[in-house]
């Protein structure tokens, strides 16, 4: 198929989950608003009879706090939870869904720091650039300046890292 005829709409769902849980509660915190964003995106495509959805791509991310292994599982299972939620609400074939997860979103954290700045930025960024997650990056950040930069990131940035990015691809059939 000619890729020039494939279009897409994308966004991010910042779903909230009870601590260490992976099931979607629509009435929990801001979830209804976030689920509505996806619904509006999907409905804007399905309401047009000239469009046909060709793929629903979901990529999940977690914030760094906690263990890497735990965050990998959380990002995977929460992304799957969104897929299952959509499967129950729409009659799209299951093979349209493509689920991926990235665990901890350090790239997103760096982007937020560069965009908005933060206290001790000149110390935080070199730690993130020079130490891998498996070389104690998070511990070094926690040890910096009596945890103040880490607490700042938790308060201002971590909630933006916990998300599922979605991309809905479609083609014009008429």
PDB file of C-alpha atoms in Angstrom:
ATOM      1  CA  UNK A   1       0.000   0.000   0.000  1.00  0.00           C
ATOM      2  CA  UNK A   2       1.190   3.480  -0.775  1.00  0.00           C
ATOM      3  CA  UNK A   3       2.242   5.150   2.487  1.00  0.00           C
ATOM      4  CA  UNK A   4       1.340   8.569   1.078  1.00  0.00           C
ATOM      5  CA  UNK A   5      -2.310   7.595   1.533  1.00  0.00           C
ATOM      6  CA  UNK A   6      -1.869   6.797   5.245  1.00  0.00           C
ATOM      7  CA  UNK A   7      -2.725   9.542   7.708  1.00  0.00           C
ATOM      8  CA  UNK A   8      -2.555   9.614  11.459  1.00  0.00           C
ATOM      9  CA  UNK A   9      -3.724  11.333  14.606  1.00  0.00           C
ATOM     10  CA  UNK A  10      -1.784  11.041  17.817  1.00  0.00           C
ATOM     11  CA  UNK A  11      -1.807  12.069  21.428  1.00  0.00           C
ATOM     12  CA  UNK A  12      -0.893  11.052  24.939  1.00  0.00           C
ATOM     13  CA  UNK A  13      -3.065   9.590  27.664  1.00  0.00           C
ATOM     14  CA  UNK A  14      -1.937  10.506  31.174  1.00  0.00           C
ATOM     15  CA  UNK A  15      -3.887   7.813  32.972  1.00  0.00           C
ATOM     16  CA  UNK A  16      -3.760   7.523  36.751  1.00  0.00           C
ATOM     17  CA  UNK A  17      -3.597   4.171  38.463  1.00  0.00           C
ATOM     18  CA  UNK A  18      -3.733   3.221  42.116  1.00  0.00           C
ATOM     19  CA  UNK A  19      -0.208   2.568  43.394  1.00  0.00           C
ATOM     20  CA  UNK A  20       1.402  -0.374  41.563  1.00  0.00           C
ATOM     21  CA  UNK A  21      -1.897  -1.293  39.892  1.00  0.00           C
ATOM     22  CA  UNK A  22      -2.482  -1.913  36.206  1.00  0.00           C
ATOM     23  CA  UNK A  23      -6.238  -1.775  35.735  1.00  0.00           C
ATOM     24  CA  UNK A  24      -8.045   1.272  34.403  1.00  0.00           C
ATOM     25  CA  UNK A  25     -10.593   2.913  36.659  1.00  0.00           C
ATOM     26  CA  UNK A  26     -12.452   5.435  34.465  1.00  0.00           C
ATOM     27  CA  UNK A  27     -13.655   7.431  37.479  1.00  0.00           C
ATOM     28  CA  UNK A  28     -10.218   7.593  39.138  1.00  0.00           C
ATOM     29  CA  UNK A  29      -8.718  11.099  39.223  1.00  0.00           C
ATOM     30  CA  UNK A  30      -8.397  12.539  35.682  1.00  0.00           C
ATOM     31  CA  UNK A  31      -8.915   9.245  33.829  1.00  0.00           C
ATOM     32  CA  UNK A  32     -12.280  10.083  32.288  1.00  0.00           C
ATOM     33  CA  UNK A  33     -10.821  13.209  30.698  1.00  0.00           C
ATOM     34  CA  UNK A  34      -7.846  11.242  29.364  1.00  0.00           C
ATOM     35  CA  UNK A  35     -10.022   8.410  28.041  1.00  0.00           C
ATOM     36  CA  UNK A  36     -12.298  10.979  26.405  1.00  0.00           C
ATOM     37  CA  UNK A  37      -9.301  12.362  24.468  1.00  0.00           C
ATOM     38  CA  UNK A  38      -8.703   8.937  22.925  1.00  0.00           C
ATOM     39  CA  UNK A  39     -12.409   8.427  22.281  1.00  0.00           C
ATOM     40  CA  UNK A  40     -12.672  11.788  20.496  1.00  0.00           C
ATOM     41  CA  UNK A  41      -9.648  10.917  18.361  1.00  0.00           C
ATOM     42  CA  UNK A  42     -11.032   7.503  17.422  1.00  0.00           C
ATOM     43  CA  UNK A  43     -14.553   8.823  16.877  1.00  0.00           C
ATOM     44  CA  UNK A  44     -13.303  11.615  14.618  1.00  0.00           C
ATOM     45  CA  UNK A  45     -11.917   8.931  12.310  1.00  0.00           C
ATOM     46  CA  UNK A  46     -14.657   6.304  12.587  1.00  0.00           C
ATOM     47  CA  UNK A  47     -17.432   8.862  12.073  1.00  0.00           C
ATOM     48  CA  UNK A  48     -16.158   9.540   8.565  1.00  0.00           C
ATOM     49  CA  UNK A  49     -17.309   6.772   6.203  1.00  0.00           C
ATOM     50  CA  UNK A  50     -14.408   7.564   3.863  1.00  0.00           C
ATOM     51  CA  UNK A  51     -11.809   6.620   6.494  1.00  0.00           C
ATOM     52  CA  UNK A  52     -10.616   3.197   7.562  1.00  0.00           C
ATOM     53  CA  UNK A  53      -8.401   2.680  10.601  1.00  0.00           C
ATOM     54  CA  UNK A  54      -5.237   0.781   9.688  1.00  0.00           C
ATOM     55  CA  UNK A  55      -3.502   0.695  13.081  1.00  0.00           C
ATOM     56  CA  UNK A  56      -3.733   1.650  16.725  1.00  0.00           C
ATOM     57  CA  UNK A  57      -0.253   2.062  18.174  1.00  0.00           C
ATOM     58  CA  UNK A  58       0.141   2.320  21.940  1.00  0.00           C
ATOM     59  CA  UNK A  59       3.493   2.973  23.631  1.00  0.00           C
ATOM     60  CA  UNK A  60       3.678   3.081  27.415  1.00  0.00           C
ATOM     61  CA  UNK A  61       6.119   4.879  29.689  1.00  0.00           C
ATOM     62  CA  UNK A  62       6.789   5.002  33.417  1.00  0.00           C
ATOM     63  CA  UNK A  63       8.575   7.498  35.620  1.00  0.00           C
ATOM     64  CA  UNK A  64      11.923   6.547  37.185  1.00  0.00           C
ATOM     65  CA  UNK A  65      10.966   6.126  40.830  1.00  0.00           C
ATOM     66  CA  UNK A  66      11.083   2.520  41.959  1.00  0.00           C
ATOM     67  CA  UNK A  67      13.063  -0.283  40.415  1.00  0.00           C
ATOM     68  CA  UNK A  68      13.732  -0.468  36.702  1.00  0.00           C
ATOM     69  CA  UNK A  69      12.240  -3.967  36.516  1.00  0.00           C
ATOM     70  CA  UNK A  70       9.068  -2.836  38.273  1.00  0.00           C
ATOM     71  CA  UNK A  71       8.707   0.177  35.980  1.00  0.00           C
ATOM     72  CA  UNK A  72       9.203  -2.009  32.911  1.00  0.00           C
ATOM     73  CA  UNK A  73       6.328  -4.227  34.075  1.00  0.00           C
ATOM     74  CA  UNK A  74       4.142  -1.231  34.951  1.00  0.00           C
ATOM     75  CA  UNK A  75       4.639   0.425  31.564  1.00  0.00           C
ATOM     76  CA  UNK A  76       3.901  -2.872  29.796  1.00  0.00           C
ATOM     77  CA  UNK A  77       0.856  -3.828  31.830  1.00  0.00           C
ATOM     78  CA  UNK A  78      -0.670  -0.349  31.864  1.00  0.00           C
ATOM     79  CA  UNK A  79      -0.310  -0.120  28.092  1.00  0.00           C
ATOM     80  CA  UNK A  80      -1.978  -3.507  27.747  1.00  0.00           C
ATOM     81  CA  UNK A  81      -4.724  -2.307  30.099  1.00  0.00           C
ATOM     82  CA  UNK A  82      -5.467   0.587  27.736  1.00  0.00           C
ATOM     83  CA  UNK A  83      -5.531  -1.778  24.761  1.00  0.00           C
ATOM     84  CA  UNK A  84      -7.943  -4.078  26.623  1.00  0.00           C
ATOM     85  CA  UNK A  85     -10.090  -1.116  27.610  1.00  0.00           C
ATOM     86  CA  UNK A  86     -10.333  -0.050  23.949  1.00  0.00           C
ATOM     87  CA  UNK A  87     -10.965  -3.630  22.806  1.00  0.00           C
ATOM     88  CA  UNK A  88     -14.018  -3.779  25.095  1.00  0.00           C
ATOM     89  CA  UNK A  89     -15.390  -0.472  23.789  1.00  0.00           C
ATOM     90  CA  UNK A  90     -14.710  -0.666  20.064  1.00  0.00           C
ATOM     91  CA  UNK A  91     -15.215  -3.434  17.564  1.00  0.00           C
ATOM     92  CA  UNK A  92     -11.830  -3.027  15.882  1.00  0.00           C
ATOM     93  CA  UNK A  93     -10.031  -6.259  15.049  1.00  0.00           C
ATOM     94  CA  UNK A  94      -7.434  -7.130  17.659  1.00  0.00           C
ATOM     95  CA  UNK A  95      -4.680  -7.226  15.029  1.00  0.00           C
ATOM     96  CA  UNK A  96      -5.010  -3.439  14.537  1.00  0.00           C
ATOM     97  CA  UNK A  97      -3.503  -2.933  17.990  1.00  0.00           C
ATOM     98  CA  UNK A  98       0.256  -2.648  18.328  1.00  0.00           C
ATOM     99  CA  UNK A  99       1.455  -2.451  21.923  1.00  0.00           C
ATOM    100  CA  UNK A 100       4.937  -1.380  22.970  1.00  0.00           C
ATOM    101  CA  UNK A 101       6.443  -0.083  26.205  1.00  0.00           C
ATOM    102  CA  UNK A 102       9.644   1.669  27.116  1.00  0.00           C
ATOM    103  CA  UNK A 103       9.837   1.425  30.894  1.00  0.00           C
ATOM    104  CA  UNK A 104      11.369   4.523  32.432  1.00  0.00           C
ATOM    105  CA  UNK A 105      11.238   7.636  30.274  1.00  0.00           C
ATOM    106  CA  UNK A 106      14.626   9.235  30.899  1.00  0.00           C
ATOM    107  CA  UNK A 107      14.599  10.893  27.465  1.00  0.00           C
ATOM    108  CA  UNK A 108      11.327  12.589  28.335  1.00  0.00           C
ATOM    109  CA  UNK A 109      12.734  13.664  31.697  1.00  0.00           C
ATOM    110  CA  UNK A 110      15.757  15.254  30.048  1.00  0.00           C
ATOM    111  CA  UNK A 111      13.477  17.022  27.558  1.00  0.00           C
ATOM    112  CA  UNK A 112      11.379  18.455  30.413  1.00  0.00           C
ATOM    113  CA  UNK A 113      14.466  19.624  32.307  1.00  0.00           C
ATOM    114  CA  UNK A 114      15.846  21.349  29.210  1.00  0.00           C
ATOM    115  CA  UNK A 115      12.461  22.888  28.438  1.00  0.00           C
ATOM    116  CA  UNK A 116      11.570  24.168  31.910  1.00  0.00           C
ATOM    117  CA  UNK A 117      14.830  24.163  33.846  1.00  0.00           C
ATOM    118  CA  UNK A 118      15.234  23.127  37.458  1.00  0.00           C
ATOM    119  CA  UNK A 119      17.444  23.650  40.511  1.00  0.00           C
ATOM    120  CA  UNK A 120      20.855  21.968  40.162  1.00  0.00           C
ATOM    121  CA  UNK A 121      20.257  21.356  36.458  1.00  0.00           C
ATOM    122  CA  UNK A 122      23.982  21.752  35.778  1.00  0.00           C
ATOM    123  CA  UNK A 123      24.643  18.751  38.054  1.00  0.00           C
ATOM    124  CA  UNK A 124      21.588  16.664  37.159  1.00  0.00           C
ATOM    125  CA  UNK A 125      22.082  16.562  33.383  1.00  0.00           C
ATOM    126  CA  UNK A 126      25.693  15.285  33.500  1.00  0.00           C
ATOM    127  CA  UNK A 127      24.611  12.472  35.833  1.00  0.00           C
ATOM    128  CA  UNK A 128      21.843  11.515  33.405  1.00  0.00           C
ATOM    129  CA  UNK A 129      24.245  11.659  30.452  1.00  0.00           C
ATOM    130  CA  UNK A 130      27.228   9.887  32.024  1.00  0.00           C
ATOM    131  CA  UNK A 131      25.658   7.102  34.094  1.00  0.00           C
ATOM    132  CA  UNK A 132      23.260   4.477  32.858  1.00  0.00           C
ATOM    133  CA  UNK A 133      20.275   3.322  34.838  1.00  0.00           C
ATOM    134  CA  UNK A 134      22.265   0.195  35.667  1.00  0.00           C
ATOM    135  CA  UNK A 135      25.279   2.205  36.850  1.00  0.00           C
ATOM    136  CA  UNK A 136      23.378   3.937  39.622  1.00  0.00           C
ATOM    137  CA  UNK A 137      21.963   6.960  37.790  1.00  0.00           C
ATOM    138  CA  UNK A 138      18.893   7.209  39.999  1.00  0.00           C
ATOM    139  CA  UNK A 139      20.869   6.714  43.241  1.00  0.00           C
ATOM    140  CA  UNK A 140      23.329   9.447  42.207  1.00  0.00           C
ATOM    141  CA  UNK A 141      20.420  11.800  41.542  1.00  0.00           C
ATOM    142  CA  UNK A 142      18.899  10.926  44.905  1.00  0.00           C
ATOM    143  CA  UNK A 143      22.207  11.571  46.671  1.00  0.00           C
ATOM    144  CA  UNK A 144      22.609  14.979  45.036  1.00  0.00           C
ATOM    145  CA  UNK A 145      22.095  17.989  47.342  1.00  0.00           C
ATOM    146  CA  UNK A 146      20.155  16.113  50.028  1.00  0.00           C
ATOM    147  CA  UNK A 147      17.589  14.734  47.482  1.00  0.00           C
ATOM    148  CA  UNK A 148      16.337  18.236  46.607  1.00  0.00           C
ATOM    149  CA  UNK A 149      16.737  17.924  42.797  1.00  0.00           C
ATOM    150  CA  UNK A 150      15.182  14.445  42.834  1.00  0.00           C
ATOM    151  CA  UNK A 151      12.232  15.665  44.906  1.00  0.00           C
ATOM    152  CA  UNK A 152      11.824  18.570  42.509  1.00  0.00           C
ATOM    153  CA  UNK A 153      11.714  16.198  39.528  1.00  0.00           C
ATOM    154  CA  UNK A 154       9.209  13.977  41.332  1.00  0.00           C
ATOM    155  CA  UNK A 155       6.941  16.937  42.042  1.00  0.00           C
ATOM    156  CA  UNK A 156       7.212  18.736  38.703  1.00  0.00           C
ATOM    157  CA  UNK A 157       8.112  16.198  36.018  1.00  0.00           C
ATOM    158  CA  UNK A 158       7.416  12.574  36.926  1.00  0.00           C
ATOM    159  CA  UNK A 159       3.642  12.713  36.371  1.00  0.00           C
ATOM    160  CA  UNK A 160       4.286  13.849  32.788  1.00  0.00           C
ATOM    161  CA  UNK A 161       6.408  10.764  32.185  1.00  0.00           C
ATOM    162  CA  UNK A 162       3.677   8.279  33.177  1.00  0.00           C
ATOM    163  CA  UNK A 163       1.650   7.970  30.040  1.00  0.00           C
ATOM    164  CA  UNK A 164       0.601   5.978  27.020  1.00  0.00           C
ATOM    165  CA  UNK A 165       1.274   7.663  23.698  1.00  0.00           C
ATOM    166  CA  UNK A 166      -1.184   6.685  20.997  1.00  0.00           C
ATOM    167  CA  UNK A 167      -1.093   6.974  17.254  1.00  0.00           C
ATOM    168  CA  UNK A 168      -4.108   6.052  15.143  1.00  0.00           C
ATOM    169  CA  UNK A 169      -3.321   5.461  11.477  1.00  0.00           C
ATOM    170  CA  UNK A 170      -6.016   5.491   8.811  1.00  0.00           C
ATOM    171  CA  UNK A 171      -6.494   5.646   5.096  1.00  0.00           C
ATOM    172  CA  UNK A 172      -9.011   7.277   2.799  1.00  0.00           C
ATOM    173  CA  UNK A 173     -11.041   4.542   1.094  1.00  0.00           C
ATOM    174  CA  UNK A 174     -13.078   6.633  -1.347  1.00  0.00           C
TER     175      UNK A 174
END
